[in-house]
N, CA, C and O atoms as a DFTB+ gen file, in Angstrom:
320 C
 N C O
     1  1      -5.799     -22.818      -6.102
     2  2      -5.631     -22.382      -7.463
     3  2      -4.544     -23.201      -8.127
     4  3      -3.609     -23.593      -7.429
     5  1      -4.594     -23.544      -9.640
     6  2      -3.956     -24.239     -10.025
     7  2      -2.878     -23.074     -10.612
     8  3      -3.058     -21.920     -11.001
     9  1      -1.222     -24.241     -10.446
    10  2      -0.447     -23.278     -11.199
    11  2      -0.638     -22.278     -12.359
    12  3      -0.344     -21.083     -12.338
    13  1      -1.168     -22.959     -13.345
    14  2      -1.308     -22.855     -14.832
    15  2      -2.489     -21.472     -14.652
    16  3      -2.280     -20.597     -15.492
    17  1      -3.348     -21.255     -13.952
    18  2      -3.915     -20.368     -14.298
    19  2      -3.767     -19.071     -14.102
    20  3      -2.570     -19.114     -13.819
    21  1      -4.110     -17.642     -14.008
    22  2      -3.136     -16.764     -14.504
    23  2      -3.535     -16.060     -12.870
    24  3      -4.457     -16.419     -12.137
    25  1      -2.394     -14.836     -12.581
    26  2      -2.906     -14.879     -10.998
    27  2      -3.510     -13.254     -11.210
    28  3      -2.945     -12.423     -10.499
    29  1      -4.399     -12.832     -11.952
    30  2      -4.574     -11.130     -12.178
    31  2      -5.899     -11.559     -11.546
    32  3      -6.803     -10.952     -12.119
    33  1      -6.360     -12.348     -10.613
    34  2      -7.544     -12.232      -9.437
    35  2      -7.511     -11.261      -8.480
    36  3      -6.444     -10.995      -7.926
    37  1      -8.863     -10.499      -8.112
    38  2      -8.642      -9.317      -7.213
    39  2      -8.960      -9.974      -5.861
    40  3      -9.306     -11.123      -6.138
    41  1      -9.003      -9.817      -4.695
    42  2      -9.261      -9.931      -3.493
    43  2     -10.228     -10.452      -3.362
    44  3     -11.092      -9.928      -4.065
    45  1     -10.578     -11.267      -2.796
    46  2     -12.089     -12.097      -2.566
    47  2     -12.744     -11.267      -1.276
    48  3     -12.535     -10.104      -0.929
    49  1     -13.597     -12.267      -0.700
    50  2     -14.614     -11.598      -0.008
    51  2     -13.661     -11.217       1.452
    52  3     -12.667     -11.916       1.645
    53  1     -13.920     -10.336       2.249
    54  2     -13.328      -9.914       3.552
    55  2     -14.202     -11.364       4.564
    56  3     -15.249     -11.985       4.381
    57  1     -13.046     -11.423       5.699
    58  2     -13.446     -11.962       6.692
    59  2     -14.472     -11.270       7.835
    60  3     -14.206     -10.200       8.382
    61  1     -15.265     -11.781       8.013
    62  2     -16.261     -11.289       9.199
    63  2     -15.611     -11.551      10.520
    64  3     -15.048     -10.743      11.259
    65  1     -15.869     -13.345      10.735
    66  2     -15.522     -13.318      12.008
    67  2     -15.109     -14.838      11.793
    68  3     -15.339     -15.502      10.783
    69  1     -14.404     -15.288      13.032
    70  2     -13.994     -16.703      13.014
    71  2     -14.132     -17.411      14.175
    72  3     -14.137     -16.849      15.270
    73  1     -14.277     -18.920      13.999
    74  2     -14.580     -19.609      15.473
    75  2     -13.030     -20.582      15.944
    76  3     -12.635     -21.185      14.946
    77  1     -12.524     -20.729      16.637
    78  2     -11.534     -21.603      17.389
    79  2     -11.874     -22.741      17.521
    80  3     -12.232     -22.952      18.680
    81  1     -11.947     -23.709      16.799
    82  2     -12.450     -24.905      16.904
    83  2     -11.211     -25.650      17.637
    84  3     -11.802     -26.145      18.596
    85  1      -9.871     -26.027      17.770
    86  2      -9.499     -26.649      18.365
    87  2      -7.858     -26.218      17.589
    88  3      -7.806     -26.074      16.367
    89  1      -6.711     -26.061      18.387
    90  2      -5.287     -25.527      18.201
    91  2      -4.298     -27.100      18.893
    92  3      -4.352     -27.746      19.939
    93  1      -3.669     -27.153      17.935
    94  2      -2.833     -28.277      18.176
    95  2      -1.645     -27.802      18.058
    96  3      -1.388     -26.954      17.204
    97  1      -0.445     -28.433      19.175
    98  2       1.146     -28.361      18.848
    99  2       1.587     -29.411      17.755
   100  3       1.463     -30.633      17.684
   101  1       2.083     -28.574      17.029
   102  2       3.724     -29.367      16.241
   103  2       4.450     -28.936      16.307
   104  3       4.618     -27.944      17.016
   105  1       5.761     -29.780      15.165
   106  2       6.660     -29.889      15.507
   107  2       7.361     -28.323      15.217
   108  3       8.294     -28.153      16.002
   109  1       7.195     -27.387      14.486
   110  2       7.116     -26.439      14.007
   111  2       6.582     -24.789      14.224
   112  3       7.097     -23.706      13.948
   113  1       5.196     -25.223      14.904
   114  2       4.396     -24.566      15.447
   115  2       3.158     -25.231      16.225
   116  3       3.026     -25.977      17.196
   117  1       2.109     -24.421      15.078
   118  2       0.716     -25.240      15.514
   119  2       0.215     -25.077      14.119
   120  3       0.657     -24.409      13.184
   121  1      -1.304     -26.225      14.267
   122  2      -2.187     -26.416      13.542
   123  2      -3.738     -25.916      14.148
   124  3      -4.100     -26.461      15.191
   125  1      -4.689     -24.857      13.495
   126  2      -5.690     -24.634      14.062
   127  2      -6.413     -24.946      13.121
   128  3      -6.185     -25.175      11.933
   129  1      -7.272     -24.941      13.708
   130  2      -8.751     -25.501      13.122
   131  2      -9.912     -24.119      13.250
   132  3     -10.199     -23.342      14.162
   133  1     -10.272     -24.259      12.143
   134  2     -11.540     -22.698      11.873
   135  2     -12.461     -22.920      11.637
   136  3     -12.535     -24.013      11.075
   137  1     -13.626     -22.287      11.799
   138  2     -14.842     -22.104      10.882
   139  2     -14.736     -20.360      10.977
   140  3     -14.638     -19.615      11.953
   141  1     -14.809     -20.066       9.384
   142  2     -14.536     -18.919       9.202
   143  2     -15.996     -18.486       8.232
   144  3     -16.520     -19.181       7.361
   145  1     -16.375     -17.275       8.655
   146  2     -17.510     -16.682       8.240
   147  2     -17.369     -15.320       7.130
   148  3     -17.545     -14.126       7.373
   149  1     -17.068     -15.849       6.112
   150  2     -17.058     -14.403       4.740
   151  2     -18.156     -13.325       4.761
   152  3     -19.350     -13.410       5.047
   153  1     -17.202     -12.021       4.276
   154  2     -18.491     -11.315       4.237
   155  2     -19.656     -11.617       2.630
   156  3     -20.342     -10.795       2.022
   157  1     -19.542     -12.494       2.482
   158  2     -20.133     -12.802       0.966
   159  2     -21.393     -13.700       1.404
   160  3     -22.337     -14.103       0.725
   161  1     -21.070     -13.895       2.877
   162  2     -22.335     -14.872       3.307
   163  2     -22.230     -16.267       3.080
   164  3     -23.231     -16.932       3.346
   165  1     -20.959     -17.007       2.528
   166  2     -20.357     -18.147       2.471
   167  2     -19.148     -18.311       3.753
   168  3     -18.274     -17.496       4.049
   169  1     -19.344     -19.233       4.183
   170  2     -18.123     -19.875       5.079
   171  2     -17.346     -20.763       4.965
   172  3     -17.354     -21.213       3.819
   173  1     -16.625     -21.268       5.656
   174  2     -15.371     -21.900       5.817
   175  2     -16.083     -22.546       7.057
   176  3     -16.699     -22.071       8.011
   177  1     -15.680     -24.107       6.574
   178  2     -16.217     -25.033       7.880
   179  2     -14.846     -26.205       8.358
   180  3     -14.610     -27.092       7.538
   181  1     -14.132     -26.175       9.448
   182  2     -13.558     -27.095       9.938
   183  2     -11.841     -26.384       8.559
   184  3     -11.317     -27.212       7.815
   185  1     -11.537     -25.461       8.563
   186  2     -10.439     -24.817       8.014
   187  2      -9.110     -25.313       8.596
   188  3      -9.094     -25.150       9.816
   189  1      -7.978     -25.872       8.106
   190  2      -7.069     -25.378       8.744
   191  2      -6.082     -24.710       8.266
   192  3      -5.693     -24.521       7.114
   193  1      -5.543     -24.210       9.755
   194  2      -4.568     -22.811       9.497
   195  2      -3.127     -23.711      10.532
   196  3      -3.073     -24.338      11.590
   197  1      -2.055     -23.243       9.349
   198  2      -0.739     -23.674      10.151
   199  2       0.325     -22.348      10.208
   200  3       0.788     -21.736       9.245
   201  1       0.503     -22.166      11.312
   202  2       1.038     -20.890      11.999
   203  2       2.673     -21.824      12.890
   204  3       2.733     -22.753      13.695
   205  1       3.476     -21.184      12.378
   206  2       4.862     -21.592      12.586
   207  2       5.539     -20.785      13.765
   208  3       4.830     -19.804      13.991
   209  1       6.627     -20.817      14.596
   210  2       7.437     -20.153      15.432
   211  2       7.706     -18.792      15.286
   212  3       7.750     -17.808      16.024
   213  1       7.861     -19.028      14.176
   214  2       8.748     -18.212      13.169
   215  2       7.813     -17.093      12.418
   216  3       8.225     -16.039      11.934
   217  1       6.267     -17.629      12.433
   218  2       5.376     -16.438      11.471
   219  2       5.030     -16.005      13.083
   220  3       5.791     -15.084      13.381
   221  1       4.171     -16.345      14.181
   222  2       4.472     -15.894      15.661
   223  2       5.435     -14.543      15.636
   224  3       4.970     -13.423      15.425
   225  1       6.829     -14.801      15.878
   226  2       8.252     -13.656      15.796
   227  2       7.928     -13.147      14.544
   228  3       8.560     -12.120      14.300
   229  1       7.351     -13.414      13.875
   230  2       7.324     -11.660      12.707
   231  2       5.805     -11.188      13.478
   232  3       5.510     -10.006      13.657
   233  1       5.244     -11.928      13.739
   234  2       3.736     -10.968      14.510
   235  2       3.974     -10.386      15.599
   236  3       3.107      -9.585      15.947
   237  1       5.323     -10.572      16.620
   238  2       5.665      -9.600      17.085
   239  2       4.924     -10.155      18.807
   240  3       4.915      -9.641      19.926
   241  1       4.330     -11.561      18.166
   242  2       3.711     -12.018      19.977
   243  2       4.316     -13.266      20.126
   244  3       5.198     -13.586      19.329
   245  1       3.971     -14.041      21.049
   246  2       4.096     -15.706      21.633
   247  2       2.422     -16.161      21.419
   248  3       2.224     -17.251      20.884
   249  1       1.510     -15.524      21.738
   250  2       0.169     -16.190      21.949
   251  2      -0.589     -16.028      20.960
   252  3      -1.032     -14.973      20.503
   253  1      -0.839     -17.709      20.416
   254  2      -1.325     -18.373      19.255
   255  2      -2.698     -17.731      19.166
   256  3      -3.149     -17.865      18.028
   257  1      -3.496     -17.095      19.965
   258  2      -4.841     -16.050      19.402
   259  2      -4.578     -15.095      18.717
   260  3      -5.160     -14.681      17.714
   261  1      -3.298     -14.543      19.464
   262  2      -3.218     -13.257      18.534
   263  2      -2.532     -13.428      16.994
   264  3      -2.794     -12.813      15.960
   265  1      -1.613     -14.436      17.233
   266  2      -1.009     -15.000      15.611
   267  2      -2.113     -15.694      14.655
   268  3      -1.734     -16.173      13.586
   269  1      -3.243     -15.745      14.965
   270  2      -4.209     -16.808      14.211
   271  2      -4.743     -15.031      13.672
   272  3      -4.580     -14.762      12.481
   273  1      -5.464     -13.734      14.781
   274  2      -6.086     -13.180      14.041
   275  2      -4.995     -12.515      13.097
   276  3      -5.324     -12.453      11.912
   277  1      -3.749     -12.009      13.436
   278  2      -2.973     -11.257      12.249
   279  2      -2.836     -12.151      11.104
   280  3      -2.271     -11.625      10.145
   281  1      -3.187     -13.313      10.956
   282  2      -2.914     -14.021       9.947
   283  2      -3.756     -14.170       9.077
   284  3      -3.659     -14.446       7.882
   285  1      -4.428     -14.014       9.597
   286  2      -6.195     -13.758       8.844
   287  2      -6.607     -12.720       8.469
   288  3      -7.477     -12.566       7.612
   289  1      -5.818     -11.565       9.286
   290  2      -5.622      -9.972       8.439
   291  2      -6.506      -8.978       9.737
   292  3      -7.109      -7.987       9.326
   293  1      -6.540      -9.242      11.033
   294  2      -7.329      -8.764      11.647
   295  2      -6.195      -7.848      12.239
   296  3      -5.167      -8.472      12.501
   297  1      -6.166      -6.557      12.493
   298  2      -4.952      -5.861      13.053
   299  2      -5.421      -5.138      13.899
   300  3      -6.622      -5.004      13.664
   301  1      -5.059      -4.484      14.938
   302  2      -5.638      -3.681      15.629
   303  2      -5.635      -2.022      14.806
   304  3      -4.836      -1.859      13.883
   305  1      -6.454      -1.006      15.168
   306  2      -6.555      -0.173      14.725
   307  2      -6.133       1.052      15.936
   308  3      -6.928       1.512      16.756
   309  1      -4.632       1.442      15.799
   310  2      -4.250       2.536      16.806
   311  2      -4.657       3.901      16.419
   312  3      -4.656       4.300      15.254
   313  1      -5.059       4.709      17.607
   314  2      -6.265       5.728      17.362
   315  2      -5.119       6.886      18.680
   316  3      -4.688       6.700      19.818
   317  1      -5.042       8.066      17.632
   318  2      -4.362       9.258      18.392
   319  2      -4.905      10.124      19.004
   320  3      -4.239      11.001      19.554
């Protein structure tokens, strides 16, 4: 989105599901690579996602699967 345009957009389509195409180290974190599947029936082909040390320690893990799905909005659902 460009600066200039105004940001009163509502939520786009929900994520379905996503594929792991390939997770790289930097210097920082990592870089992953997606193909991500909308529920609108449009996808995301060859995506990338950059996930830092630092967004990891606010997700509360070390392992880059589980920081890729909270980042993408996938949470677990705790049941009493």
């Amino acid at each position: 989105m460009s600066e200039l345009e105004p940001l009163e957009y509502q939520t786009g389509a929900p994520i379905l599901d996503y594929d792991i195409i390939e997770i790289k180290n930097t210097a920082n974190g990592f870089e992953v690579l997606l193909n991500i599947n909308l529920d609108s029936g449009y996808s995301l082909s060859r995506t990338t996602l950059e996930i830092t040390h630092e967004d990891l320690q606010g997700y509360d893990t070390n392992e880059i699967e589980e920081g890729i799905k909270y980042a993408l909005g996938f949470f677990g659902h705790e049941t009493q």
